CSV table of C-alpha atoms in Angstrom, one decimal:
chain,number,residue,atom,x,y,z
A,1309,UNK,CA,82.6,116.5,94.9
A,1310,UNK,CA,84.0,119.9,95.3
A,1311,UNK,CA,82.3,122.9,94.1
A,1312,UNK,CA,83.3,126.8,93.8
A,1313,UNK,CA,81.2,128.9,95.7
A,1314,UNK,CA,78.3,127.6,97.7
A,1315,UNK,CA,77.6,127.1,101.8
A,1316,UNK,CA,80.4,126.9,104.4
A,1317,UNK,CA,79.9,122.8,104.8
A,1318,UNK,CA,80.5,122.6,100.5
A,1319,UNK,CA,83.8,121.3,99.2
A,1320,UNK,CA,85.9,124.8,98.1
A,1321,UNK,CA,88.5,124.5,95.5
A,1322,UNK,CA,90.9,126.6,93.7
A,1323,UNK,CA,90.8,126.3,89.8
A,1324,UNK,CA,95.1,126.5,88.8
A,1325,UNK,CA,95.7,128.1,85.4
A,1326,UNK,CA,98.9,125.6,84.2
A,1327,UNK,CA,100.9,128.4,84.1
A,1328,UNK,CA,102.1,130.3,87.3
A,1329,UNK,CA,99.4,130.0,89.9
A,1330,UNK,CA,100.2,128.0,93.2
A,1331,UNK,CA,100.1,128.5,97.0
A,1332,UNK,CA,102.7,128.4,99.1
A,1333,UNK,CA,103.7,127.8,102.9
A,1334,UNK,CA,105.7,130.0,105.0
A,1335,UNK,CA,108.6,128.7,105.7
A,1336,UNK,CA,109.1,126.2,108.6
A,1337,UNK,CA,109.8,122.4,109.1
A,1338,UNK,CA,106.5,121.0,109.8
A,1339,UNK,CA,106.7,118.9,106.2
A,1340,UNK,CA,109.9,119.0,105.8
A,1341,UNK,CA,110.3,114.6,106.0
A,1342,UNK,CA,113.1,112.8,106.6
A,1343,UNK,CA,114.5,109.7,104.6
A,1344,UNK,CA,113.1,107.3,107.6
A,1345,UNK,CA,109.9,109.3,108.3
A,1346,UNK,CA,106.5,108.4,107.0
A,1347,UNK,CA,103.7,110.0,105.9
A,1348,UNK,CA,100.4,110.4,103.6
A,1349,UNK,CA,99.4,113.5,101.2
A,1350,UNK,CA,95.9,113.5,99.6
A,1351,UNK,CA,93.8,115.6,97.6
A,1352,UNK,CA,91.0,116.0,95.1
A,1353,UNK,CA,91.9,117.0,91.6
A,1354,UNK,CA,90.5,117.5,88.7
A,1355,UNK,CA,93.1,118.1,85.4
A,1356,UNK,CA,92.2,120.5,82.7
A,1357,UNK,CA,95.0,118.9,81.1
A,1358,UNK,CA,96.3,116.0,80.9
A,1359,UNK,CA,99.9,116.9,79.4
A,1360,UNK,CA,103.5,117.1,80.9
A,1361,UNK,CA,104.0,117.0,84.6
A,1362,UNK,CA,101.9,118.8,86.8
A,1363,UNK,CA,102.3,118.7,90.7
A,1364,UNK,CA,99.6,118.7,93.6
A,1365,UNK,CA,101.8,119.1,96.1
A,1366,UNK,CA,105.3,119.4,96.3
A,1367,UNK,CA,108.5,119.9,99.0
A,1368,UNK,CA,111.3,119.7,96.7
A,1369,UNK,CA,115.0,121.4,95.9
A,1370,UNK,CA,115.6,121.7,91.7
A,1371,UNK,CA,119.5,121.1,92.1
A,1372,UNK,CA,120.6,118.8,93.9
A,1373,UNK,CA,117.3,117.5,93.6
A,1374,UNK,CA,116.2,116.5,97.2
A,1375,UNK,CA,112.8,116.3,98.8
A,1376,UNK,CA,109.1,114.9,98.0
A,1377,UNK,CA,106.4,115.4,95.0
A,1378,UNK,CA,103.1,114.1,94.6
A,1379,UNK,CA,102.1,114.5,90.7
A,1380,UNK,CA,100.3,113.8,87.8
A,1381,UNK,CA,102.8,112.5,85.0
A,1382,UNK,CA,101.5,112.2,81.1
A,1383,UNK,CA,97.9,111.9,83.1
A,1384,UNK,CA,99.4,108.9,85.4
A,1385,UNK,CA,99.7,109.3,89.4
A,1386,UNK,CA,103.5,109.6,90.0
A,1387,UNK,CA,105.0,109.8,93.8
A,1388,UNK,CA,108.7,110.8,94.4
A,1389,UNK,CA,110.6,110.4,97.6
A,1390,UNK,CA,114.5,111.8,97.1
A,1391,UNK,CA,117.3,111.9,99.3
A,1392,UNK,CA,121.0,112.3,98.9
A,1393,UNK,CA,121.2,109.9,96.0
A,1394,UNK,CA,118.4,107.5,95.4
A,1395,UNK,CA,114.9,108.3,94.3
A,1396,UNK,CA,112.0,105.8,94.8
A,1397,UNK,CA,109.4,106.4,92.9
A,1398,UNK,CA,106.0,105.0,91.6
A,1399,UNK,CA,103.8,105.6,89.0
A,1400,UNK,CA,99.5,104.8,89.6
A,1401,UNK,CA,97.4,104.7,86.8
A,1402,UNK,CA,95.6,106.9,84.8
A,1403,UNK,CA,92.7,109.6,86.3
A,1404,UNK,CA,89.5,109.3,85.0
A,1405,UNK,CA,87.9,112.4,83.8
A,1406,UNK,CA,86.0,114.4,86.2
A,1407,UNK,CA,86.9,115.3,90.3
A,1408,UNK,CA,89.3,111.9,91.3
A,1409,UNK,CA,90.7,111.6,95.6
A,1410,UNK,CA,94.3,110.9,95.3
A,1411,UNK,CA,96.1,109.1,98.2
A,1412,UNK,CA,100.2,108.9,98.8
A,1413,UNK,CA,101.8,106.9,101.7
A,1414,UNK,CA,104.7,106.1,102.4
A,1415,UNK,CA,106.0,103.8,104.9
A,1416,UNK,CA,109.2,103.8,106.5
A,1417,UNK,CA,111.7,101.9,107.2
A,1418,UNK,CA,111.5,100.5,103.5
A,1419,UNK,CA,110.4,103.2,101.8
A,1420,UNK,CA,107.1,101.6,100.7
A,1421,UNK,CA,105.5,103.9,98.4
A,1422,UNK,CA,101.5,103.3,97.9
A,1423,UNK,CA,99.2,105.2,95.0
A,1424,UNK,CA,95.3,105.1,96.0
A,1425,UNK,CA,93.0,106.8,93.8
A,1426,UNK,CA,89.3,107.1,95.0
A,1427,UNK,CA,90.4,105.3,98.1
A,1428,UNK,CA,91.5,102.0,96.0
A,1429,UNK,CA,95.0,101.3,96.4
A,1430,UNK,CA,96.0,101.1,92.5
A,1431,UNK,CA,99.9,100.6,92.8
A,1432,UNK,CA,102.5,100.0,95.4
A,1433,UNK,CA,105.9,98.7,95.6
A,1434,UNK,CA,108.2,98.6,98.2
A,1435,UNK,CA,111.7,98.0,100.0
A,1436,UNK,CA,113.6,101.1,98.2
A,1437,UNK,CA,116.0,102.6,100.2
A,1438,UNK,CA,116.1,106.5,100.1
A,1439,UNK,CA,119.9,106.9,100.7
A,1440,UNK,CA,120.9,110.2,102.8
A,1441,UNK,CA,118.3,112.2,104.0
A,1442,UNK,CA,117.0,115.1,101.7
A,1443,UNK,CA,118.5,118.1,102.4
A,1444,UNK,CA,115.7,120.9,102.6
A,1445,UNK,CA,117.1,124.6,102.6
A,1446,UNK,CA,115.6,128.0,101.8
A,1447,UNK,CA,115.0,127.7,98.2
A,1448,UNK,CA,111.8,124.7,98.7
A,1449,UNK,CA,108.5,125.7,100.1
A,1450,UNK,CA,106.0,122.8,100.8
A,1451,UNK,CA,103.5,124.1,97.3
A,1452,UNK,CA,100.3,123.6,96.6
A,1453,UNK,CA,100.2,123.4,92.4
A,1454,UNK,CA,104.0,123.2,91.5
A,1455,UNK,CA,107.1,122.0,93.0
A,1456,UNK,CA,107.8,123.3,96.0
A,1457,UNK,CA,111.0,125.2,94.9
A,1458,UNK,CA,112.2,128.8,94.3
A,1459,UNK,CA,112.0,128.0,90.5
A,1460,UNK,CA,108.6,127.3,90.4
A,1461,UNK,CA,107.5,124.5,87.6
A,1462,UNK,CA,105.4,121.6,87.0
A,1463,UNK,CA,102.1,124.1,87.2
A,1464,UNK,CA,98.6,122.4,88.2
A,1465,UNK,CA,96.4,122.6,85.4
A,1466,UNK,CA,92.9,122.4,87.1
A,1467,UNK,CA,91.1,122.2,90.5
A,1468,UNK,CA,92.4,121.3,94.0
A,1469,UNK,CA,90.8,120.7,96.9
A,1470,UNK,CA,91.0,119.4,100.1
A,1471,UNK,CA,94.9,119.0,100.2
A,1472,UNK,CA,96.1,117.0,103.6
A,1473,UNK,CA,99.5,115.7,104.6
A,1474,UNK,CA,99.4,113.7,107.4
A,1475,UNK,CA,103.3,112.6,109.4
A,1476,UNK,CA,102.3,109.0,109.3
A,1477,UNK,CA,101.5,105.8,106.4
A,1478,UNK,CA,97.9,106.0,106.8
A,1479,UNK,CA,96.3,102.5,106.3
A,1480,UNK,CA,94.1,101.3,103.6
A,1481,UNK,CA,90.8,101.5,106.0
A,1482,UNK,CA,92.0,105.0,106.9
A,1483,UNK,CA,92.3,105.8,103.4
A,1484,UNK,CA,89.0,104.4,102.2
A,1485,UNK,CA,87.5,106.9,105.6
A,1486,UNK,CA,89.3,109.6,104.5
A,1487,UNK,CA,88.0,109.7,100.8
């Protein structure tokens, strides 16, 4: 598990306050995904809290809403794709207390959204259709602890670690290597 401090080979991790800390990238296109593009976030987390919505990591516009979220809803693993007008989504199930690996993919052409948690595929469903392409402009910023827009919200309440986005549905055996 992940540890503050400690030798260069330890796990590092950044303790989030709920309230207004989060990193951000600079601005660029590298994780800016299309409607018909897959791909795979995953991190370790561990939740101080457990209440509201609080994101790991996030590429997404406020208004319209457009863009991609990875999150922890009411305690449950929720994953949001949104283009023009649709948003597939899926809620996981709950973390268990103490560090937890969380695991999003989703696959393309249908939009087939997978939850792991601790390298366990614990939800899926499939065959949405993300209808137009999100639009990403200057106000979202792929984030580390909140949304990923200009008017930051949904504030990580604990530790992250180990955050990795990968342009490509990894596959379960990939998964279960990566955790």
């Amino acid at each position: 598990t992940p540890e503050s401090g400690g030798s260069l080979t330890a796990f590092k991790y950044v303790d989030f306050d709920g309230s207004a800390d989060y990193y951000q990238r600079t601005a660029g296109t590298n994780f800016d995904f299309s409607g018909t593009q897959s791909f795979t976030i995953s991190a370790w987390v561990y939740q101080d809290s457990g209440t509201g919505t609080q994101c790991i990591f996030g590429n997404r516009e406020s208004s319209p809403s457009h863009g991609y979220a990875f999150m922890i809803e009411s305690g449950r693993l929720y994953m949001e794709m949104k283009g023009a007008t649709a948003a597939p989504y899926v809620y996981g199930n709950y973390l268990k207390p103490g560090w937890t690996h969380v695991t999003a993919t989703i696959a393309q052409p249908t939009t087939k959204i997978i939850v792991y948690k601790d390298g366990v595929n614990v939800v899926s469903a499939g065959s949405f259709t993300v209808t137009g392409n999100p639009t990403y402009d200057g106000d979202m910023t792929p984030s580390i602890g909140q949304n990923g827009n200009s008017s930051a919200g949904m504030f990580w309440n604990g530790k992250i670690s180990q955050v990795c986005v990968w342009n490509k549905a990894l596959t379960p055996s990939e998964v279960k290597a990566v955790y």
